[in-house]
């Protein structure tokens, strides 16, 4: 809408997130369709208002919810009962309008989401510039600490600790309380990455689904996310791979704090790998550190851990290897150590005698015994210097050890005793080393008793001498220690210089890497800005294209209206020109008449004027009629436009009704199939009984025929015996018979004359029979018209009688005597007269049926325009032009065109014997066959570089409307339609029988599969069945009673799912295809044994494979209301594909070879199809990209775009081409 303001996106960050708001499956809609339709109207109004206000996200959600509610209403039984009523309430225009709006908004929102994501990437890359300042400051701080700039801090033991104020919470860390509140928010996507060891994580960790373990063993300094992901535990990989969609990432250690996250630590390494150096996934925010680590979480929320009783040992494991990472304070002067100052001169406050006197007086005042002195002497003797190295200053601290701090040994004595202070002062100069003050405290001496009379002077002298000797020894030891310390400090100084040089080189290296990182970040920022600019340009270009398209449509509409107006004006001008010509002719005629009638006077002139005036009025009337006709024509055009609009709406409504009718038809067909199967089962049972009955009758008849045959053979044997005996008698009597040749007798007959009687008789040598009458000879009655009888056709029935007295005497007996050696012809004639002639019985049921030679059906003679580009190319190397998003059709046609057995069948015109043209002019089968054959013959002719398959697309779109337009379609759906059309058009079964249902659950699988295949062949017999169709076994198992139902189904191609992941093999796809699945909920199966719906396990197995196998990869899947594409790389073999472990049927399964691949690049909305095919003539691979054909190598066949695979077990040979009949 011009001038409207589009609101910023706020409801989602991608189309997949927005589609989740559209889903209404989890809502209870109720069963009242009227109420739902009313609710949908409210949603539609809200969607239109949001669209007008520029709130595209809300408008899209409401439009889609409106469509989903209408879809749910159409599934209700009340809608089916009163479909017309509810369709009027819904309004078909509203549904179509809703879909158009939703599609437009979807495209716009997708571009806006992409643009927003690009801006976020640009901001994130730009924010990396700010990180450099922090890193630079960290490097400078580290350099200062390494160069020795430390702050002095002196703390007195007696002063109390100052009260510390907790610092403000810095960025980059999160407290346990904040993390707890974040975990309770459902709309936040986050992950907690625990970097403790796998053993510690298993013992106890935060009890939440977002907590995963990234063991510290796999996070080595300088590692990357690729190395970390390779060694991650299996339970952590799923959330790790989704890190790009998370709002927060929290890093946890035992006692993690932000100040401890320095370079080289596990947390810093993991944080940099995720946020800085991951080029594949860009996370939304910088990872934060849990303040206090897992210890603080245990302290705050022990109930949210898997084991709250775990304790962390604070003793750190120290490596046995020596560490060179140490330092000394910079304020230590090595010269002072190597050349120490001499200790100051001891100031004697009293001489030795005074000291001894005071000591003796003190001893006399004590109430104890001499053992106290012995104890003192022993303690003094053991007062050797000790150096505490634990107080050595650590590197990086600001503590400064004061020089010349004396190492003293203080002896606390009673007031008035100066012995022990003197000793302490004597030892103090010799113990001024770099170390803390050491104090050896002796217990306070008790007062000596006044009643002790023992003299202490001698004993004190001995003690002092011993003590002086001990002091000398201690001094020598201290001197030795001083020399050792000097040597150690010299070596330490050298080591310090070496370490300083190494750190300077490391700092230089870090600066170089920092500069490189800065350049890379600048490059990334530049690329992000360029990407954002490109997206803005893309959006602007799309808007310009849309504007130009709208302007173009308006110009076309304006041009069309102007063209119509010009046509109307041209018709009007032509009409006026014709009227003008008629008027001119009429005027000329009148002028001629006027010239002829001038002599007639003024009356003729006036009449002529009147006629001219009348003609003029008639012309004006014609002009008015022409203008009226032009107006009617304009109105007619407007009516036609309105009619076309109504027709379009009616077609859309008809399409919807057709879909509904198709659904109802499928339901009716399913019900009819069930009834038909039942009837077929009954018919089969009846036919079986009938066959059994006929078999019994046949066996009975055969038995009777055998008995009859036996009797006939016996009678013929008796007759043959009698005839043989008669012949023997005749031979013995030797009758005088003369043979008369007669060419008109049948084969096997002979005419003879009896010399005794002078009569002729006839002998049948085949049947050993004699008779007086000539045999019947069936010949055409050529004398019928003349009235003369044919003696050969009409037997002579006259009887010759001779009187005995007229016959000459023969023999001495003087009378005629019958010879018993000759047959008694009179008797035989009487017997023949008494016998009824038996007609031969002929069993015509065993007569072979007359063979009818098939005749080829004539090929289609409809003219076709392939619009070819001529050029001499090889066989099957012709391209197909793209008619507008028809690359899906070109890809499938080229793959089928390189199937040599199918092409041979078409090129030799053998298909004309099988094509089924009796199904009527509206049948799609034979028309698809005719057009496909035209394409195949043109592609194999080798005469064209490319052709246009416009007629083939027209026939396909005529019978499948989804292919009628020029939108991108699924090549698998097109392949299914073409193969079904070829199967129907080449089906040899012209009239399909009605088959009854068959129950094969009780039969073995082999027999049941044979029954299913024979039933299928009763319905379909074609080359498509022979080459491409196999069989699947579907097994349903009730999970309650374990009842098993097995059915066998015929398949044209295998549609394989693709497992999740970026790469898989064809074997894994097949494994996913045959994997068992559970049918629960609405998919439950009604078990015939339980007679109720039960949860069922369904498993599909491959039972029989065809010679040519087509495998389709399911790359397009539905996610909600939208169809998405899986771009995973599927590794399929080019040679030697073995499916032995997937086939469960009997027989050997040969290996398959690849001969064709249909590829798909891009998405469903904007993709492209190509084909890779192996030529049967040259045995080389070629790439078919619409009208272009290129030769390629076999190593280039396997790509991530493989969509439909064509395999064969037959070695292809070059097809032969024969001209049609």
PDB file of N, CA and C in Angstrom, residues 76-144:
ATOM      1  N   UNK A  76     -14.283 -31.454   9.644  1.00  0.00           N
ATOM      2  CA  UNK A  76     -15.341 -31.857  10.569  1.00  0.00           C
ATOM      3  C   UNK A  76     -16.472 -32.538   9.812  1.00  0.00           C
ATOM      4  N   UNK A  77     -17.151 -33.480  10.456  1.00  0.00           N
ATOM      5  CA  UNK A  77     -18.260 -34.171   9.777  1.00  0.00           C
ATOM      6  C   UNK A  77     -19.439 -33.254   9.474  1.00  0.00           C
ATOM      7  N   UNK A  78     -19.669 -32.218  10.305  1.00  0.00           N
ATOM      8  CA  UNK A  78     -20.778 -31.300  10.029  1.00  0.00           C
ATOM      9  C   UNK A  78     -20.560 -30.557   8.720  1.00  0.00           C
ATOM     10  N   UNK A  79     -19.304 -30.242   8.414  1.00  0.00           N
ATOM     11  CA  UNK A  79     -19.013 -29.548   7.164  1.00  0.00           C
ATOM     12  C   UNK A  79     -19.330 -30.432   5.965  1.00  0.00           C
ATOM     13  N   UNK A  80     -19.023 -31.713   6.064  1.00  0.00           N
ATOM     14  CA  UNK A  80     -19.293 -32.623   4.943  1.00  0.00           C
ATOM     15  C   UNK A  80     -20.786 -32.801   4.710  1.00  0.00           C
ATOM     16  N   UNK A  81     -21.554 -32.735   5.778  1.00  0.00           N
ATOM     17  CA  UNK A  81     -23.001 -32.897   5.624  1.00  0.00           C
ATOM     18  C   UNK A  81     -23.624 -31.672   4.951  1.00  0.00           C
ATOM     19  N   UNK A  82     -23.160 -30.484   5.313  1.00  0.00           N
ATOM     20  CA  UNK A  82     -23.729 -29.246   4.773  1.00  0.00           C
ATOM     21  C   UNK A  82     -22.612 -28.421   4.136  1.00  0.00           C
ATOM     22  N   UNK A  83     -21.979 -28.967   3.153  1.00  0.00           N
ATOM     23  CA  UNK A  83     -20.800 -28.338   2.548  1.00  0.00           C
ATOM     24  C   UNK A  83     -21.142 -27.006   1.898  1.00  0.00           C
ATOM     25  N   UNK A  84     -22.211 -26.949   1.112  1.00  0.00           N
ATOM     26  CA  UNK A  84     -22.563 -25.704   0.431  1.00  0.00           C
ATOM     27  C   UNK A  84     -22.875 -24.588   1.425  1.00  0.00           C
ATOM     28  N   UNK A  85     -23.581 -24.930   2.498  1.00  0.00           N
ATOM     29  CA  UNK A  85     -23.940 -23.921   3.504  1.00  0.00           C
ATOM     30  C   UNK A  85     -22.699 -23.317   4.141  1.00  0.00           C
ATOM     31  N   UNK A  86     -21.760 -24.173   4.545  1.00  0.00           N
ATOM     32  CA  UNK A  86     -20.563 -23.673   5.212  1.00  0.00           C
ATOM     33  C   UNK A  86     -19.617 -22.987   4.231  1.00  0.00           C
ATOM     34  N   UNK A  87     -19.619 -23.408   2.964  1.00  0.00           N
ATOM     35  CA  UNK A  87     -18.793 -22.710   1.982  1.00  0.00           C
ATOM     36  C   UNK A  87     -19.258 -21.278   1.777  1.00  0.00           C
ATOM     37  N   UNK A  88     -20.580 -21.071   1.833  1.00  0.00           N
ATOM     38  CA  UNK A  88     -21.095 -19.705   1.722  1.00  0.00           C
ATOM     39  C   UNK A  88     -20.685 -18.871   2.928  1.00  0.00           C
ATOM     40  N   UNK A  89     -20.698 -19.501   4.120  1.00  0.00           N
ATOM     41  CA  UNK A  89     -20.273 -18.755   5.310  1.00  0.00           C
ATOM     42  C   UNK A  89     -18.793 -18.402   5.248  1.00  0.00           C
ATOM     43  N   UNK A  90     -17.993 -19.331   4.740  1.00  0.00           N
ATOM     44  CA  UNK A  90     -16.539 -19.088   4.703  1.00  0.00           C
ATOM     45  C   UNK A  90     -16.185 -18.093   3.605  1.00  0.00           C
ATOM     46  N   UNK A  91     -16.683 -18.343   2.405  1.00  0.00           N
ATOM     47  CA  UNK A  91     -16.322 -17.493   1.279  1.00  0.00           C
ATOM     48  C   UNK A  91     -15.019 -17.940   0.647  1.00  0.00           C
ATOM     49  N   UNK A  92     -15.110 -18.505  -0.551  1.00  0.00           N
ATOM     50  CA  UNK A  92     -13.912 -19.024  -1.203  1.00  0.00           C
ATOM     51  C   UNK A  92     -12.927 -17.914  -1.531  1.00  0.00           C
ATOM     52  N   UNK A  93     -13.433 -16.718  -1.821  1.00  0.00           N
ATOM     53  CA  UNK A  93     -12.545 -15.602  -2.130  1.00  0.00           C
ATOM     54  C   UNK A  93     -11.675 -15.246  -0.932  1.00  0.00           C
ATOM     55  N   UNK A  94     -12.252 -15.355   0.275  1.00  0.00           N
ATOM     56  CA  UNK A  94     -11.469 -15.023   1.471  1.00  0.00           C
ATOM     57  C   UNK A  94     -10.283 -15.971   1.640  1.00  0.00           C
ATOM     58  N   UNK A  95     -10.512 -17.270   1.356  1.00  0.00           N
ATOM     59  CA  UNK A  95      -9.430 -18.249   1.503  1.00  0.00           C
ATOM     60  C   UNK A  95      -8.312 -17.963   0.508  1.00  0.00           C
ATOM     61  N   UNK A  96      -8.688 -17.715  -0.765  1.00  0.00           N
ATOM     62  CA  UNK A  96      -7.678 -17.427  -1.767  1.00  0.00           C
ATOM     63  C   UNK A  96      -6.944 -16.122  -1.467  1.00  0.00           C
ATOM     64  N   UNK A  97      -7.699 -15.132  -1.024  1.00  0.00           N
ATOM     65  CA  UNK A  97      -7.080 -13.860  -0.658  1.00  0.00           C
ATOM     66  C   UNK A  97      -6.114 -14.042   0.502  1.00  0.00           C
ATOM     67  N   UNK A  98      -6.523 -14.867   1.463  1.00  0.00           N
ATOM     68  CA  UNK A  98      -5.666 -15.137   2.624  1.00  0.00           C
ATOM     69  C   UNK A  98      -4.355 -15.791   2.186  1.00  0.00           C
ATOM     70  N   UNK A  99      -4.420 -16.775   1.306  1.00  0.00           N
ATOM     71  CA  UNK A  99      -3.216 -17.454   0.847  1.00  0.00           C
ATOM     72  C   UNK A  99      -2.300 -16.511   0.068  1.00  0.00           C
ATOM     73  N   UNK A 100      -2.880 -15.681  -0.794  1.00  0.00           N
ATOM     74  CA  UNK A 100      -2.058 -14.732  -1.558  1.00  0.00           C
ATOM     75  C   UNK A 100      -1.350 -13.751  -0.628  1.00  0.00           C
ATOM     76  N   UNK A 101      -2.105 -13.221   0.335  1.00  0.00           N
ATOM     77  CA  UNK A 101      -1.506 -12.275   1.281  1.00  0.00           C
ATOM     78  C   UNK A 101      -0.404 -12.937   2.097  1.00  0.00           C
ATOM     79  N   UNK A 102      -0.684 -14.158   2.583  1.00  0.00           N
ATOM     80  CA  UNK A 102       0.302 -14.854   3.407  1.00  0.00           C
ATOM     81  C   UNK A 102       1.582 -15.131   2.615  1.00  0.00           C
ATOM     82  N   UNK A 103       1.436 -15.498   1.351  1.00  0.00           N
ATOM     83  CA  UNK A 103       2.622 -15.765   0.538  1.00  0.00           C
ATOM     84  C   UNK A 103       3.434 -14.486   0.312  1.00  0.00           C
ATOM     85  N   UNK A 104       2.739 -13.365   0.043  1.00  0.00           N
ATOM     86  CA  UNK A 104       3.434 -12.096  -0.147  1.00  0.00           C
ATOM     87  C   UNK A 104       4.156 -11.660   1.123  1.00  0.00           C
ATOM     88  N   UNK A 105       3.445 -11.778   2.260  1.00  0.00           N
ATOM     89  CA  UNK A 105       4.057 -11.388   3.530  1.00  0.00           C
ATOM     90  C   UNK A 105       5.228 -12.304   3.884  1.00  0.00           C
ATOM     91  N   UNK A 106       5.116 -13.594   3.537  1.00  0.00           N
ATOM     92  CA  UNK A 106       6.203 -14.525   3.839  1.00  0.00           C
ATOM     93  C   UNK A 106       7.487 -14.126   3.115  1.00  0.00           C
ATOM     94  N   UNK A 107       7.382 -13.759   1.846  1.00  0.00           N
ATOM     95  CA  UNK A 107       8.566 -13.347   1.105  1.00  0.00           C
ATOM     96  C   UNK A 107       9.163 -12.070   1.692  1.00  0.00           C
ATOM     97  N   UNK A 108       8.290 -11.106   2.015  1.00  0.00           N
ATOM     98  CA  UNK A 108       8.778  -9.852   2.573  1.00  0.00           C
ATOM     99  C   UNK A 108       9.460 -10.069   3.919  1.00  0.00           C
ATOM    100  N   UNK A 109       8.825 -10.863   4.796  1.00  0.00           N
ATOM    101  CA  UNK A 109       9.394 -11.100   6.120  1.00  0.00           C
ATOM    102  C   UNK A 109      10.704 -11.870   6.032  1.00  0.00           C
ATOM    103  N   UNK A 110      10.790 -12.797   5.100  1.00  0.00           N
ATOM    104  CA  UNK A 110      12.030 -13.558   4.954  1.00  0.00           C
ATOM    105  C   UNK A 110      13.196 -12.633   4.603  1.00  0.00           C
ATOM    106  N   UNK A 111      12.953 -11.695   3.682  1.00  0.00           N
ATOM    107  CA  UNK A 111      14.000 -10.737   3.327  1.00  0.00           C
ATOM    108  C   UNK A 111      14.356  -9.844   4.510  1.00  0.00           C
ATOM    109  N   UNK A 112      13.338  -9.426   5.273  1.00  0.00           N
ATOM    110  CA  UNK A 112      13.596  -8.549   6.414  1.00  0.00           C
ATOM    111  C   UNK A 112      14.367  -9.279   7.512  1.00  0.00           C
ATOM    112  N   UNK A 113      14.023 -10.562   7.729  1.00  0.00           N
ATOM    113  CA  UNK A 113      14.768 -11.335   8.731  1.00  0.00           C
ATOM    114  C   UNK A 113      16.232 -11.521   8.299  1.00  0.00           C
ATOM    115  N   UNK A 114      16.442 -11.790   7.019  1.00  0.00           N
ATOM    116  CA  UNK A 114      17.820 -11.914   6.530  1.00  0.00           C
ATOM    117  C   UNK A 114      18.579 -10.610   6.712  1.00  0.00           C
ATOM    118  N   UNK A 115      17.899  -9.491   6.423  1.00  0.00           N
ATOM    119  CA  UNK A 115      18.543  -8.192   6.576  1.00  0.00           C
ATOM    120  C   UNK A 115      18.872  -7.910   8.042  1.00  0.00           C
ATOM    121  N   UNK A 116      17.951  -8.241   8.957  1.00  0.00           N
ATOM    122  CA  UNK A 116      18.194  -8.030  10.389  1.00  0.00           C
ATOM    123  C   UNK A 116      19.360  -8.884  10.876  1.00  0.00           C
ATOM    124  N   UNK A 117      19.399 -10.121  10.403  1.00  0.00           N
ATOM    125  CA  UNK A 117      20.504 -10.989  10.807  1.00  0.00           C
ATOM    126  C   UNK A 117      21.842 -10.453  10.311  1.00  0.00           C
ATOM    127  N   UNK A 118      21.853  -9.919   9.089  1.00  0.00           N
ATOM    128  CA  UNK A 118      23.089  -9.336   8.564  1.00  0.00           C
ATOM    129  C   UNK A 118      23.514  -8.119   9.388  1.00  0.00           C
ATOM    130  N   UNK A 119      22.534  -7.299   9.808  1.00  0.00           N
ATOM    131  CA  UNK A 119      22.875  -6.146  10.646  1.00  0.00           C
ATOM    132  C   UNK A 119      23.443  -6.586  11.991  1.00  0.00           C
ATOM    133  N   UNK A 120      22.859  -7.631  12.584  1.00  0.00           N
ATOM    134  CA  UNK A 120      23.387  -8.121  13.848  1.00  0.00           C
ATOM    135  C   UNK A 120      24.829  -8.617  13.699  1.00  0.00           C
ATOM    136  N   UNK A 121      25.075  -9.303  12.583  1.00  0.00           N
ATOM    137  CA  UNK A 121      26.445  -9.769  12.340  1.00  0.00           C
ATOM    138  C   UNK A 121      27.399  -8.588  12.208  1.00  0.00           C
ATOM    139  N   UNK A 122      26.946  -7.544  11.512  1.00  0.00           N
ATOM    140  CA  UNK A 122      27.796  -6.366  11.345  1.00  0.00           C
ATOM    141  C   UNK A 122      28.066  -5.700  12.692  1.00  0.00           C
ATOM    142  N   UNK A 123      27.024  -5.606  13.534  1.00  0.00           N
ATOM    143  CA  UNK A 123      27.229  -5.019  14.852  1.00  0.00           C
ATOM    144  C   UNK A 123      28.175  -5.851  15.696  1.00  0.00           C
ATOM    145  N   UNK A 124      28.005  -7.163  15.619  1.00  0.00           N
ATOM    146  CA  UNK A 124      28.856  -8.037  16.420  1.00  0.00           C
ATOM    147  C   UNK A 124      30.315  -7.943  15.976  1.00  0.00           C
ATOM    148  N   UNK A 125      30.514  -7.870  14.663  1.00  0.00           N
ATOM    149  CA  UNK A 125      31.883  -7.722  14.196  1.00  0.00           C
ATOM    150  C   UNK A 125      32.447  -6.347  14.532  1.00  0.00           C
ATOM    151  N   UNK A 126      31.583  -5.329  14.518  1.00  0.00           N
ATOM    152  CA  UNK A 126      32.050  -3.993  14.873  1.00  0.00           C
ATOM    153  C   UNK A 126      32.393  -3.894  16.359  1.00  0.00           C
ATOM    154  N   UNK A 127      31.638  -4.645  17.195  1.00  0.00           N
ATOM    155  CA  UNK A 127      31.914  -4.608  18.628  1.00  0.00           C
ATOM    156  C   UNK A 127      33.261  -5.220  18.980  1.00  0.00           C
ATOM    157  N   UNK A 128      33.796  -6.030  18.050  1.00  0.00           N
ATOM    158  CA  UNK A 128      35.110  -6.612  18.321  1.00  0.00           C
ATOM    159  C   UNK A 128      36.192  -5.549  18.381  1.00  0.00           C
ATOM    160  N   UNK A 129      35.938  -4.366  17.738  1.00  0.00           N
ATOM    161  CA  UNK A 129      36.903  -3.272  17.827  1.00  0.00           C
ATOM    162  C   UNK A 129      37.037  -2.795  19.271  1.00  0.00           C
ATOM    163  N   UNK A 130      35.900  -2.795  19.995  1.00  0.00           N
ATOM    164  CA  UNK A 130      35.945  -2.354  21.385  1.00  0.00           C
ATOM    165  C   UNK A 130      36.717  -3.330  22.250  1.00  0.00           C
ATOM    166  N   UNK A 131      36.707  -4.589  21.875  1.00  0.00           N
ATOM    167  CA  UNK A 131      37.418  -5.586  22.675  1.00  0.00           C
ATOM    168  C   UNK A 131      38.928  -5.380  22.606  1.00  0.00           C
ATOM    169  N   UNK A 132      39.388  -4.792  21.502  1.00  0.00           N
ATOM    170  CA  UNK A 132      40.827  -4.612  21.374  1.00  0.00           C
ATOM    171  C   UNK A 132      41.376  -3.680  22.444  1.00  0.00           C
ATOM    172  N   UNK A 133      40.561  -2.684  22.852  1.00  0.00           N
ATOM    173  CA  UNK A 133      41.018  -1.754  23.879  1.00  0.00           C
ATOM    174  C   UNK A 133      41.254  -2.489  25.188  1.00  0.00           C
ATOM    175  N   UNK A 134      40.308  -3.368  25.517  1.00  0.00           N
ATOM    176  CA  UNK A 134      40.438  -4.136  26.749  1.00  0.00           C
ATOM    177  C   UNK A 134      41.643  -5.068  26.685  1.00  0.00           C
ATOM    178  N   UNK A 135      41.835  -5.722  25.544  1.00  0.00           N
ATOM    179  CA  UNK A 135      42.980  -6.619  25.415  1.00  0.00           C
ATOM    180  C   UNK A 135      44.300  -5.856  25.485  1.00  0.00           C
ATOM    181  N   UNK A 136      44.327  -4.656  24.881  1.00  0.00           N
ATOM    182  CA  UNK A 136      45.539  -3.844  24.929  1.00  0.00           C
ATOM    183  C   UNK A 136      45.870  -3.443  26.361  1.00  0.00           C
ATOM    184  N   UNK A 137      44.822  -3.069  27.110  1.00  0.00           N
ATOM    185  CA  UNK A 137      45.044  -2.704  28.520  1.00  0.00           C
ATOM    186  C   UNK A 137      45.539  -3.896  29.319  1.00  0.00           C
ATOM    187  N   UNK A 138      44.991  -5.090  29.025  1.00  0.00           N
ATOM    188  CA  UNK A 138      45.462  -6.291  29.718  1.00  0.00           C
ATOM    189  C   UNK A 138      46.940  -6.547  29.418  1.00  0.00           C
ATOM    190  N   UNK A 139      47.328  -6.373  28.152  1.00  0.00           N
ATOM    191  CA  UNK A 139      48.729  -6.589  27.799  1.00  0.00           C
ATOM    192  C   UNK A 139      49.654  -5.581  28.478  1.00  0.00           C
ATOM    193  N   UNK A 140      49.175  -4.311  28.531  1.00  0.00           N
ATOM    194  CA  UNK A 140      49.997  -3.303  29.192  1.00  0.00           C
ATOM    195  C   UNK A 140      50.150  -3.595  30.681  1.00  0.00           C
ATOM    196  N   UNK A 141      49.056  -4.015  31.313  1.00  0.00           N
ATOM    197  CA  UNK A 141      49.123  -4.358  32.741  1.00  0.00           C
ATOM    198  C   UNK A 141      50.082  -5.506  32.967  1.00  0.00           C
ATOM    199  N   UNK A 142      50.009  -6.508  32.101  1.00  0.00           N
ATOM    200  CA  UNK A 142      50.906  -7.656  32.240  1.00  0.00           C
ATOM    201  C   UNK A 142      52.350  -7.237  32.034  1.00  0.00           C
ATOM    202  N   UNK A 143      52.556  -6.336  31.064  1.00  0.00           N
ATOM    203  CA  UNK A 143      53.919  -5.875  30.809  1.00  0.00           C
ATOM    204  C   UNK A 143      54.470  -5.102  31.997  1.00  0.00           C
ATOM    205  N   UNK A 144      53.621  -4.274  32.592  1.00  0.00           N
ATOM    206  CA  UNK A 144      54.067  -3.514  33.770  1.00  0.00           C
ATOM    207  C   UNK A 144      54.399  -4.430  34.923  1.00  0.00           C
TER     208      UNK A 144
END
